[in-house]
Amino acid sequence: MHDFIYNALPGKVVFGCGKLASVKEEVAAMNSGKALVLCTPEQRELAEQVSDLLGELSAGVYDKAVMHVPIETAHAGGDEASRVKAGCTVAVGGGSTIGLAKAIALHQGLPILAIPTTYAGSEMTPVWGITKDGIKTTGRDQNVLPETVIYDPELVTSLPGFITGPSGLNAIAHCVEALYAENANPIISMLAEEGIRAIARSLETAVNEPENLDARSDTLYGAWLAGASLGAVGMSLHHKLCHTLGGSFNLPHAEVHSIVIAYATAYNTPNAQDAIQRVARAMGCDKPEDAPKALHQLVKAVCNKTSLKELGMTEEDLDKAADIAASNPYYNPRPVTREGMRALLGDAFDGREPSVA
C-alpha cells in the first residue's frame, strides 16, 4: 500500500425524504443569527418556501445567483448580505447558488447551510470559483465549506431530464478525478468508486422516471460521495479543462463536465491503470480500457447534448482552449501537452467515441 495522508473534512449531513422541513432547526443550531436565502431567479419559489420555513430566522431571499460566479455577482451578493445584516446564508440550488454562497463566505466569513437541488457536489468541498474578465479562478479555503448540508431526494424529483443527466455525469467526473488525484488515499478511493457505482446504476432511471424516489435517492447519495471525494483531494486534467471551457467560453458547467469526462479518462488511462480499473469496475466493465467508452455510452443515454459543438463552441475556439489548458503546469497522471489537449478537445468537439492511446 502506498503512503498517504487523509484529512477528514468537517460538516454535518442530513439526508432523507422530507428533511427540508428541518432547515429552521439546523440554522438555529449554527448559532449565526438570521440567514439570507440564496438562489437563482428560476428557483425563487423554492427559496421563498425555505424562507417561510425559517420564519424569524430569515433575512430574506436573494435570487441573483448565476453560472460561474462572476465577480460582480459575488460583490452584489455580499452587499445584500451586509444590508440585511445576515449572519449566515442558506444556499438553495446547484453549483451556481452554492458558488455564490462560497464567494460571500470567502470575503465576509458567513457560514453556509446548503440545500442541493442538483448533483453538482459543490456543497461538500472547500473549493471556490470566481470568474473575472473571462477567466475563472479557483481555490481551496476551509471557510467556504458549508457547515451543514440537507439532502432531500424529494427536491430533485422536479429536476428535468436534460439537467439530471449532465448533473449526474458531473458528479461521476468528481469521483473519477478523485481516484487518480496526486493526494488520493484509500478512504476517498472507496467513496469515489461507490459514488460512480451508485450514480451509474440509477441515473438513466432518474432521467426517465423523475418521480422515482429510489433512483433519486441513489443518485443524490452518489453525488454526496462525489462531492466529499473531490473536496478531500486535488483536481487534475478534467476539471482544469472544464474550468477553461466554462470560464473562458461561457459554456454550461454540468454539460461541459458530462461531455469531457470520457475523453479525459481515455487520455489518462495509460498512466492511471489502477484508478481507471476502479472506474471500470464501478461501471460494470472488465478492463480499464473499456471505462471511457462506458462513460461515453452513459452520456449518450442520459444527455441531450453529447459534443462541445452542440454546446455552442466553435472550431476556432479549440486552439485557444488547448493553449490555455497547456499553459499552466498542474498535476495530472499523464503529462499535459498542447498537442494532446488539441486532440482531446477535437474529439470532444465532434462527440467521437473516445479511444485510449
CSV table of N, CA and C in Angstrom, one decimal, residues 184-326:
chain,number,residue,atom,x,y,z
A,184,ALA,N,-4.5,11.2,-3.7
A,184,ALA,CA,-5.5,10.1,-3.5
A,184,ALA,C,-5.1,9.3,-2.3
A,185,ASN,N,-6.2,8.7,-1.6
A,185,ASN,CA,-5.9,7.8,-0.5
A,185,ASN,C,-7.0,6.7,-0.5
A,186,PRO,N,-6.8,5.6,0.3
A,186,PRO,CA,-7.7,4.5,0.2
A,186,PRO,C,-9.1,4.8,0.6
A,187,ILE,N,-9.3,5.7,1.6
A,187,ILE,CA,-10.6,6.1,2.1
A,187,ILE,C,-11.4,6.8,1.0
A,188,ILE,N,-10.8,7.8,0.4
A,188,ILE,CA,-11.5,8.5,-0.7
A,188,ILE,C,-11.7,7.7,-1.9
A,189,SER,N,-10.8,6.8,-2.2
A,189,SER,CA,-11.0,5.9,-3.3
A,189,SER,C,-12.2,5.0,-3.2
A,190,MET,N,-12.4,4.5,-2.0
A,190,MET,CA,-13.6,3.7,-1.7
A,190,MET,C,-14.9,4.5,-1.9
A,191,LEU,N,-14.9,5.8,-1.4
A,191,LEU,CA,-16.0,6.6,-1.5
A,191,LEU,C,-16.3,6.9,-3.0
A,192,ALA,N,-15.2,7.2,-3.7
A,192,ALA,CA,-15.3,7.6,-5.1
A,192,ALA,C,-15.9,6.5,-6.0
A,193,GLU,N,-15.3,5.3,-5.8
A,193,GLU,CA,-15.8,4.1,-6.5
A,193,GLU,C,-17.3,3.9,-6.3
A,194,GLU,N,-17.7,3.9,-5.0
A,194,GLU,CA,-19.1,3.7,-4.6
A,194,GLU,C,-19.9,4.8,-5.2
A,195,GLY,N,-19.4,6.0,-5.3
A,195,GLY,CA,-20.2,7.1,-5.9
A,195,GLY,C,-20.5,6.9,-7.3
A,196,ILE,N,-19.5,6.5,-8.1
A,196,ILE,CA,-19.7,6.1,-9.5
A,196,ILE,C,-20.7,5.0,-9.6
A,197,ARG,N,-20.6,4.0,-8.8
A,197,ARG,CA,-21.5,2.8,-8.9
A,197,ARG,C,-22.9,3.3,-8.6
A,198,ALA,N,-23.1,4.1,-7.6
A,198,ALA,CA,-24.5,4.5,-7.2
A,198,ALA,C,-25.1,5.3,-8.3
A,199,ILE,N,-24.4,6.2,-8.9
A,199,ILE,CA,-25.0,7.1,-9.9
A,199,ILE,C,-25.2,6.3,-11.2
A,200,ALA,N,-24.2,5.5,-11.6
A,200,ALA,CA,-24.2,4.8,-12.9
A,200,ALA,C,-25.4,3.8,-12.9
A,201,ARG,N,-25.8,3.2,-11.8
A,201,ARG,CA,-26.8,2.2,-11.8
A,201,ARG,C,-28.2,2.9,-11.7
A,202,SER,N,-28.3,4.2,-11.4
A,202,SER,CA,-29.6,4.8,-11.2
A,202,SER,C,-29.9,6.0,-12.1
A,203,LEU,N,-28.9,6.5,-12.8
A,203,LEU,CA,-29.0,7.8,-13.5
A,203,LEU,C,-30.0,7.7,-14.6
A,204,GLU,N,-30.0,6.7,-15.4
A,204,GLU,CA,-30.9,6.6,-16.5
A,204,GLU,C,-32.4,6.5,-16.0
A,205,THR,N,-32.6,5.7,-14.9
A,205,THR,CA,-33.9,5.7,-14.3
A,205,THR,C,-34.4,7.0,-13.8
A,206,ALA,N,-33.5,7.8,-13.2
A,206,ALA,CA,-33.8,9.1,-12.7
A,206,ALA,C,-34.2,10.0,-13.8
A,207,VAL,N,-33.5,9.9,-15.0
A,207,VAL,CA,-33.8,10.7,-16.1
A,207,VAL,C,-35.2,10.4,-16.7
A,208,ASN,N,-35.5,9.1,-16.8
A,208,ASN,CA,-36.7,8.6,-17.5
A,208,ASN,C,-37.9,8.5,-16.5
A,209,GLU,N,-37.6,8.4,-15.2
A,209,GLU,CA,-38.7,8.3,-14.2
A,209,GLU,C,-38.4,9.3,-13.1
A,210,PRO,N,-38.6,10.6,-13.4
A,210,PRO,CA,-38.1,11.6,-12.4
A,210,PRO,C,-38.7,11.5,-11.0
A,211,GLU,N,-39.9,10.9,-10.9
A,211,GLU,CA,-40.6,10.8,-9.6
A,211,GLU,C,-40.1,9.5,-8.8
A,212,ASN,N,-39.2,8.7,-9.4
A,212,ASN,CA,-38.8,7.5,-8.8
A,212,ASN,C,-37.8,7.9,-7.6
A,213,LEU,N,-38.3,7.8,-6.4
A,213,LEU,CA,-37.5,8.2,-5.2
A,213,LEU,C,-36.3,7.3,-4.9
A,214,ASP,N,-36.4,6.0,-5.3
A,214,ASP,CA,-35.3,5.2,-5.1
A,214,ASP,C,-34.1,5.6,-6.0
A,215,ALA,N,-34.4,5.9,-7.3
A,215,ALA,CA,-33.4,6.3,-8.2
A,215,ALA,C,-32.9,7.7,-7.7
A,216,ARG,N,-33.8,8.6,-7.3
A,216,ARG,CA,-33.3,9.9,-6.9
A,216,ARG,C,-32.5,9.8,-5.6
A,217,SER,N,-32.8,9.0,-4.7
A,217,SER,CA,-32.0,8.8,-3.5
A,217,SER,C,-30.6,8.3,-3.9
A,218,ASP,N,-30.6,7.3,-4.8
A,218,ASP,CA,-29.3,6.7,-5.2
A,218,ASP,C,-28.4,7.7,-5.8
A,219,THR,N,-29.0,8.5,-6.7
A,219,THR,CA,-28.1,9.5,-7.4
A,219,THR,C,-27.7,10.6,-6.5
A,220,LEU,N,-28.6,11.0,-5.6
A,220,LEU,CA,-28.2,12.0,-4.6
A,220,LEU,C,-27.1,11.5,-3.6
A,221,TYR,N,-27.3,10.3,-3.2
A,221,TYR,CA,-26.3,9.6,-2.4
A,221,TYR,C,-24.9,9.6,-3.1
A,222,GLY,N,-24.9,9.2,-4.4
A,222,GLY,CA,-23.7,9.2,-5.2
A,222,GLY,C,-23.1,10.6,-5.3
A,223,ALA,N,-24.0,11.6,-5.5
A,223,ALA,CA,-23.5,12.9,-5.6
A,223,ALA,C,-22.8,13.4,-4.3
A,224,TRP,N,-23.4,13.0,-3.2
A,224,TRP,CA,-22.8,13.3,-1.9
A,224,TRP,C,-21.4,12.7,-1.8
A,225,LEU,N,-21.2,11.4,-2.1
A,225,LEU,CA,-19.9,10.8,-2.1
A,225,LEU,C,-19.0,11.5,-3.1
A,226,ALA,N,-19.5,11.9,-4.2
A,226,ALA,CA,-18.7,12.5,-5.2
A,226,ALA,C,-18.1,13.9,-4.7
A,227,GLY,N,-19.0,14.6,-4.1
A,227,GLY,CA,-18.5,15.9,-3.6
A,227,GLY,C,-17.5,15.7,-2.5
A,228,ALA,N,-17.8,14.8,-1.6
A,228,ALA,CA,-16.9,14.5,-0.5
A,228,ALA,C,-15.5,14.0,-1.0
A,229,SER,N,-15.5,13.3,-2.1
A,229,SER,CA,-14.3,12.8,-2.6
A,229,SER,C,-13.5,13.9,-3.2
A,230,LEU,N,-14.2,14.8,-4.0
A,230,LEU,CA,-13.5,15.9,-4.6
A,230,LEU,C,-13.0,16.9,-3.6
A,231,GLY,N,-13.8,17.1,-2.5
A,231,GLY,CA,-13.4,18.0,-1.5
A,231,GLY,C,-12.2,17.6,-0.7
A,232,ALA,N,-11.8,16.3,-0.7
A,232,ALA,CA,-10.7,15.9,0.1
A,232,ALA,C,-9.4,15.7,-0.6
A,233,VAL,N,-9.5,15.8,-2.0
A,233,VAL,CA,-8.2,15.6,-2.7
A,233,VAL,C,-8.2,16.7,-3.8
A,234,GLY,N,-7.1,16.6,-4.6
A,234,GLY,CA,-6.9,17.7,-5.6
A,234,GLY,C,-7.6,17.4,-6.9
A,235,MET,N,-7.5,18.3,-7.9
A,235,MET,CA,-8.1,18.2,-9.2
A,235,MET,C,-7.0,18.1,-10.2
A,236,SER,N,-7.4,17.5,-11.4
A,236,SER,CA,-6.4,17.3,-12.4
A,236,SER,C,-7.0,17.7,-13.8
A,237,LEU,N,-6.6,17.0,-14.8
A,237,LEU,CA,-6.9,17.5,-16.2
A,237,LEU,C,-8.3,17.8,-16.4
A,238,HIS,N,-9.2,16.9,-16.1
A,238,HIS,CA,-10.6,17.1,-16.4
A,238,HIS,C,-11.2,18.4,-15.9
A,239,HIS,N,-11.0,18.7,-14.6
A,239,HIS,CA,-11.5,19.9,-14.0
A,239,HIS,C,-10.8,21.2,-14.6
A,240,LYS,N,-9.5,21.1,-14.8
A,240,LYS,CA,-8.8,22.2,-15.4
A,240,LYS,C,-9.4,22.5,-16.8
A,241,LEU,N,-9.6,21.5,-17.6
A,241,LEU,CA,-10.2,21.7,-18.9
A,241,LEU,C,-11.6,22.3,-18.8
A,242,CYS,N,-12.4,21.8,-17.9
A,242,CYS,CA,-13.8,22.3,-17.8
A,242,CYS,C,-13.9,23.7,-17.3
A,243,HIS,N,-13.0,24.0,-16.4
A,243,HIS,CA,-12.9,25.4,-15.9
A,243,HIS,C,-12.5,26.4,-17.0
A,244,THR,N,-11.6,25.9,-17.9
A,244,THR,CA,-11.2,26.7,-19.1
A,244,THR,C,-12.4,26.9,-20.0
A,245,LEU,N,-13.1,25.8,-20.3
A,245,LEU,CA,-14.2,25.9,-21.2
A,245,LEU,C,-15.3,26.7,-20.7
A,246,GLY,N,-15.6,26.5,-19.4
A,246,GLY,CA,-16.7,27.3,-18.8
A,246,GLY,C,-16.4,28.8,-18.6
A,247,GLY,N,-15.2,29.0,-18.0
A,247,GLY,CA,-14.9,30.4,-17.7
A,247,GLY,C,-14.5,31.3,-18.9
A,248,SER,N,-13.8,30.7,-19.8
A,248,SER,CA,-13.3,31.4,-21.0
A,248,SER,C,-14.3,31.4,-22.2
A,249,PHE,N,-15.2,30.4,-22.2
A,249,PHE,CA,-16.1,30.4,-23.4
A,249,PHE,C,-17.5,30.3,-23.0
A,250,ASN,N,-17.8,30.5,-21.6
A,250,ASN,CA,-19.1,30.6,-21.1
A,250,ASN,C,-20.0,29.4,-21.4
A,251,LEU,N,-19.4,28.2,-21.5
A,251,LEU,CA,-20.2,27.0,-21.7
A,251,LEU,C,-20.8,26.5,-20.4
A,252,PRO,N,-22.0,25.9,-20.5
A,252,PRO,CA,-22.7,25.4,-19.3
A,252,PRO,C,-21.9,24.4,-18.5
A,253,HIS,N,-21.8,24.6,-17.2
A,253,HIS,CA,-20.9,23.8,-16.3
A,253,HIS,C,-21.1,22.3,-16.4
A,254,ALA,N,-22.3,21.9,-16.0
A,254,ALA,CA,-22.6,20.4,-15.9
A,254,ALA,C,-22.4,19.8,-17.3
A,255,GLU,N,-22.9,20.4,-18.3
A,255,GLU,CA,-22.9,19.8,-19.7
A,255,GLU,C,-21.5,19.7,-20.1
A,256,VAL,N,-20.6,20.6,-19.8
A,256,VAL,CA,-19.2,20.5,-20.2
A,256,VAL,C,-18.6,19.3,-19.5
A,257,HIS,N,-18.8,19.2,-18.2
A,257,HIS,CA,-18.3,18.1,-17.4
A,257,HIS,C,-18.8,16.7,-18.0
A,258,SER,N,-20.0,16.7,-18.3
A,258,SER,CA,-20.6,15.4,-18.8
A,258,SER,C,-19.9,15.0,-20.1
A,259,ILE,N,-19.6,15.9,-21.0
A,259,ILE,CA,-19.0,15.6,-22.3
A,259,ILE,C,-17.5,15.3,-22.2
A,260,VAL,N,-16.8,16.1,-21.4
A,260,VAL,CA,-15.4,15.9,-21.3
A,260,VAL,C,-14.9,14.7,-20.6
A,261,ILE,N,-15.6,14.2,-19.6
A,261,ILE,CA,-15.1,13.2,-18.7
A,261,ILE,C,-14.6,11.9,-19.4
A,262,ALA,N,-15.4,11.5,-20.4
A,262,ALA,CA,-14.9,10.3,-21.1
A,262,ALA,C,-13.6,10.5,-21.8
A,263,TYR,N,-13.4,11.7,-22.4
A,263,TYR,CA,-12.1,11.9,-23.1
A,263,TYR,C,-11.0,12.1,-22.2
A,264,ALA,N,-11.2,12.8,-21.1
A,264,ALA,CA,-10.1,13.0,-20.1
A,264,ALA,C,-9.7,11.6,-19.5
A,265,THR,N,-10.7,10.8,-19.3
A,265,THR,CA,-10.5,9.4,-18.7
A,265,THR,C,-9.7,8.6,-19.7
A,266,ALA,N,-10.0,8.7,-21.0
A,266,ALA,CA,-9.3,8.0,-22.0
A,266,ALA,C,-7.8,8.5,-22.1
A,267,TYR,N,-7.6,9.8,-22.0
A,267,TYR,CA,-6.3,10.4,-22.0
A,267,TYR,C,-5.4,9.9,-20.9
A,268,ASN,N,-6.0,9.7,-19.7
A,268,ASN,CA,-5.2,9.4,-18.5
A,268,ASN,C,-5.1,7.9,-18.3
A,269,THR,N,-5.9,7.1,-19.0
A,269,THR,CA,-5.9,5.6,-18.8
A,269,THR,C,-4.6,5.0,-18.8
A,270,PRO,N,-3.7,5.3,-19.8
A,270,PRO,CA,-2.4,4.6,-19.8
A,270,PRO,C,-1.5,4.9,-18.6
A,271,ASN,N,-1.7,6.0,-18.0
A,271,ASN,CA,-0.9,6.4,-16.8
A,271,ASN,C,-1.6,6.2,-15.5
A,272,ALA,N,-2.8,5.7,-15.4
A,272,ALA,CA,-3.5,5.6,-14.2
A,272,ALA,C,-4.4,4.3,-14.2
A,273,GLN,N,-3.7,3.2,-14.5
A,273,GLN,CA,-4.4,1.9,-14.7
A,273,GLN,C,-5.2,1.5,-13.5
A,274,ASP,N,-4.6,1.6,-12.3
A,274,ASP,CA,-5.3,1.2,-11.1
A,274,ASP,C,-6.5,2.0,-10.8
A,275,ALA,N,-6.4,3.3,-11.0
A,275,ALA,CA,-7.6,4.2,-10.7
A,275,ALA,C,-8.7,3.9,-11.8
A,276,ILE,N,-8.3,3.8,-13.0
A,276,ILE,CA,-9.3,3.6,-14.1
A,276,ILE,C,-9.9,2.2,-13.9
A,277,GLN,N,-9.2,1.2,-13.4
A,277,GLN,CA,-9.7,-0.1,-13.1
A,277,GLN,C,-10.9,0.0,-12.1
A,278,ARG,N,-10.8,0.9,-11.2
A,278,ARG,CA,-11.9,1.2,-10.2
A,278,ARG,C,-13.1,1.8,-11.0
A,279,VAL,N,-12.8,2.7,-11.9
A,279,VAL,CA,-13.9,3.3,-12.7
A,279,VAL,C,-14.6,2.2,-13.5
A,280,ALA,N,-13.8,1.3,-14.1
A,280,ALA,CA,-14.3,0.2,-15.0
A,280,ALA,C,-15.2,-0.7,-14.1
A,281,ARG,N,-14.7,-1.0,-12.9
A,281,ARG,CA,-15.4,-1.9,-12.1
A,281,ARG,C,-16.8,-1.3,-11.7
A,282,ALA,N,-16.8,-0.1,-11.3
A,282,ALA,CA,-18.0,0.6,-10.9
A,282,ALA,C,-19.0,0.7,-12.1
A,283,MET,N,-18.5,0.8,-13.3
A,283,MET,CA,-19.3,1.0,-14.5
A,283,MET,C,-19.7,-0.4,-15.0
A,284,GLY,N,-19.2,-1.5,-14.4
A,284,GLY,CA,-19.6,-2.8,-14.9
A,284,GLY,C,-18.7,-3.3,-16.1
A,285,CYS,N,-17.5,-2.8,-16.2
A,285,CYS,CA,-16.6,-3.1,-17.3
A,285,CYS,C,-15.6,-4.1,-16.8
A,286,ASP,N,-15.0,-4.9,-17.8
A,286,ASP,CA,-14.0,-5.8,-17.4
A,286,ASP,C,-12.6,-5.2,-17.4
A,287,LYS,N,-12.3,-4.3,-18.2
A,287,LYS,CA,-10.9,-3.8,-18.4
A,287,LYS,C,-10.9,-2.2,-18.2
A,288,PRO,N,-9.8,-1.7,-17.7
A,288,PRO,CA,-9.7,-0.2,-17.7
A,288,PRO,C,-9.9,0.5,-19.0
A,289,GLU,N,-9.5,-0.1,-20.1
A,289,GLU,CA,-9.6,0.5,-21.4
A,289,GLU,C,-11.1,0.6,-21.8
A,290,ASP,N,-12.0,-0.1,-21.2
A,290,ASP,CA,-13.4,0.0,-21.5
A,290,ASP,C,-14.1,1.1,-20.8
A,291,ALA,N,-13.5,1.6,-19.7
A,291,ALA,CA,-14.2,2.7,-18.9
A,291,ALA,C,-14.5,3.9,-19.7
A,292,PRO,N,-13.6,4.5,-20.5
A,292,PRO,CA,-14.0,5.7,-21.3
A,292,PRO,C,-15.2,5.5,-22.2
A,293,LYS,N,-15.3,4.3,-22.9
A,293,LYS,CA,-16.4,4.1,-23.7
A,293,LYS,C,-17.7,3.9,-22.9
A,294,ALA,N,-17.6,3.3,-21.8
A,294,ALA,CA,-18.8,3.1,-20.9
A,294,ALA,C,-19.3,4.5,-20.5
A,295,LEU,N,-18.4,5.4,-20.1
A,295,LEU,CA,-18.8,6.7,-19.7
A,295,LEU,C,-19.5,7.4,-20.9
A,296,HIS,N,-18.9,7.3,-22.1
A,296,HIS,CA,-19.4,7.9,-23.3
A,296,HIS,C,-20.8,7.3,-23.6
A,297,GLN,N,-21.0,6.1,-23.4
A,297,GLN,CA,-22.3,5.5,-23.7
A,297,GLN,C,-23.4,6.0,-22.7
A,298,LEU,N,-23.0,6.2,-21.4
A,298,LEU,CA,-23.9,6.7,-20.4
A,298,LEU,C,-24.3,8.2,-20.8
A,299,VAL,N,-23.3,8.9,-21.3
A,299,VAL,CA,-23.6,10.3,-21.7
A,299,VAL,C,-24.6,10.3,-22.8
A,300,LYS,N,-24.4,9.4,-23.8
A,300,LYS,CA,-25.4,9.3,-24.9
A,300,LYS,C,-26.8,8.9,-24.4
A,301,ALA,N,-26.8,8.1,-23.4
A,301,ALA,CA,-28.1,7.6,-22.9
A,301,ALA,C,-28.9,8.6,-22.1
A,302,VAL,N,-28.2,9.5,-21.4
A,302,VAL,CA,-28.9,10.4,-20.5
A,302,VAL,C,-28.7,11.9,-20.8
A,303,CYS,N,-28.0,12.3,-21.8
A,303,CYS,CA,-27.7,13.7,-22.1
A,303,CYS,C,-28.2,14.1,-23.5
A,304,ASN,N,-28.9,15.2,-23.6
A,304,ASN,CA,-29.4,15.7,-24.9
A,304,ASN,C,-28.3,16.1,-25.8
A,305,LYS,N,-27.2,16.7,-25.2
A,305,LYS,CA,-26.1,17.2,-26.0
A,305,LYS,C,-24.8,16.4,-25.6
A,306,THR,N,-24.1,15.9,-26.6
A,306,THR,CA,-23.0,15.0,-26.4
A,306,THR,C,-21.7,15.5,-27.0
A,307,SER,N,-21.7,16.7,-27.5
A,307,SER,CA,-20.5,17.2,-28.1
A,307,SER,C,-20.3,18.7,-27.7
A,308,LEU,N,-19.1,19.2,-27.7
A,308,LEU,CA,-18.8,20.6,-27.4
A,308,LEU,C,-19.4,21.5,-28.5
A,309,LYS,N,-19.5,21.0,-29.7
A,309,LYS,CA,-20.1,21.7,-30.8
A,309,LYS,C,-21.6,22.0,-30.5
A,310,GLU,N,-22.3,21.1,-29.9
A,310,GLU,CA,-23.7,21.3,-29.6
A,310,GLU,C,-23.9,22.3,-28.5
A,311,LEU,N,-22.9,22.5,-27.7
A,311,LEU,CA,-22.9,23.4,-26.6
A,311,LEU,C,-22.7,24.9,-27.1
A,312,GLY,N,-22.3,25.0,-28.3
A,312,GLY,CA,-22.1,26.3,-28.9
A,312,GLY,C,-20.6,26.7,-29.1
A,313,MET,N,-19.7,25.8,-28.8
A,313,MET,CA,-18.3,26.1,-29.0
A,313,MET,C,-18.0,26.1,-30.5
A,314,THR,N,-17.1,26.9,-31.0
A,314,THR,CA,-16.7,26.9,-32.4
A,314,THR,C,-15.4,26.2,-32.6
A,315,GLU,N,-15.2,25.7,-33.8
A,315,GLU,CA,-13.9,25.1,-34.1
A,315,GLU,C,-12.7,26.0,-33.9
A,316,GLU,N,-12.9,27.3,-34.1
A,316,GLU,CA,-11.9,28.3,-33.9
A,316,GLU,C,-11.5,28.4,-32.5
A,317,ASP,N,-12.4,28.1,-31.5
A,317,ASP,CA,-12.1,28.1,-30.1
A,317,ASP,C,-11.1,27.0,-29.6
A,318,LEU,N,-11.0,26.0,-30.4
A,318,LEU,CA,-10.3,24.8,-29.9
A,318,LEU,C,-8.8,25.1,-29.7
A,319,ASP,N,-8.2,25.8,-30.6
A,319,ASP,CA,-6.8,26.1,-30.4
A,319,ASP,C,-6.6,27.0,-29.2
A,320,LYS,N,-7.4,28.0,-29.0
A,320,LYS,CA,-7.3,28.9,-27.8
A,320,LYS,C,-7.4,28.0,-26.5
A,321,ALA,N,-8.4,27.2,-26.5
A,321,ALA,CA,-8.7,26.3,-25.3
A,321,ALA,C,-7.5,25.4,-25.1
A,322,ALA,N,-6.9,24.8,-26.1
A,322,ALA,CA,-5.7,24.0,-25.9
A,322,ALA,C,-4.6,24.8,-25.4
A,323,ASP,N,-4.4,26.0,-25.9
A,323,ASP,CA,-3.3,26.9,-25.4
A,323,ASP,C,-3.5,27.1,-23.9
A,324,ILE,N,-4.7,27.5,-23.5
A,324,ILE,CA,-4.9,27.8,-22.1
A,324,ILE,C,-4.7,26.6,-21.2
A,325,ALA,N,-5.2,25.5,-21.7
A,325,ALA,CA,-5.1,24.2,-20.9
A,325,ALA,C,-3.7,23.8,-20.7
A,326,ALA,N,-2.9,24.0,-21.7
A,326,ALA,CA,-1.5,23.6,-21.6
A,326,ALA,C,-0.5,24.6,-21.0
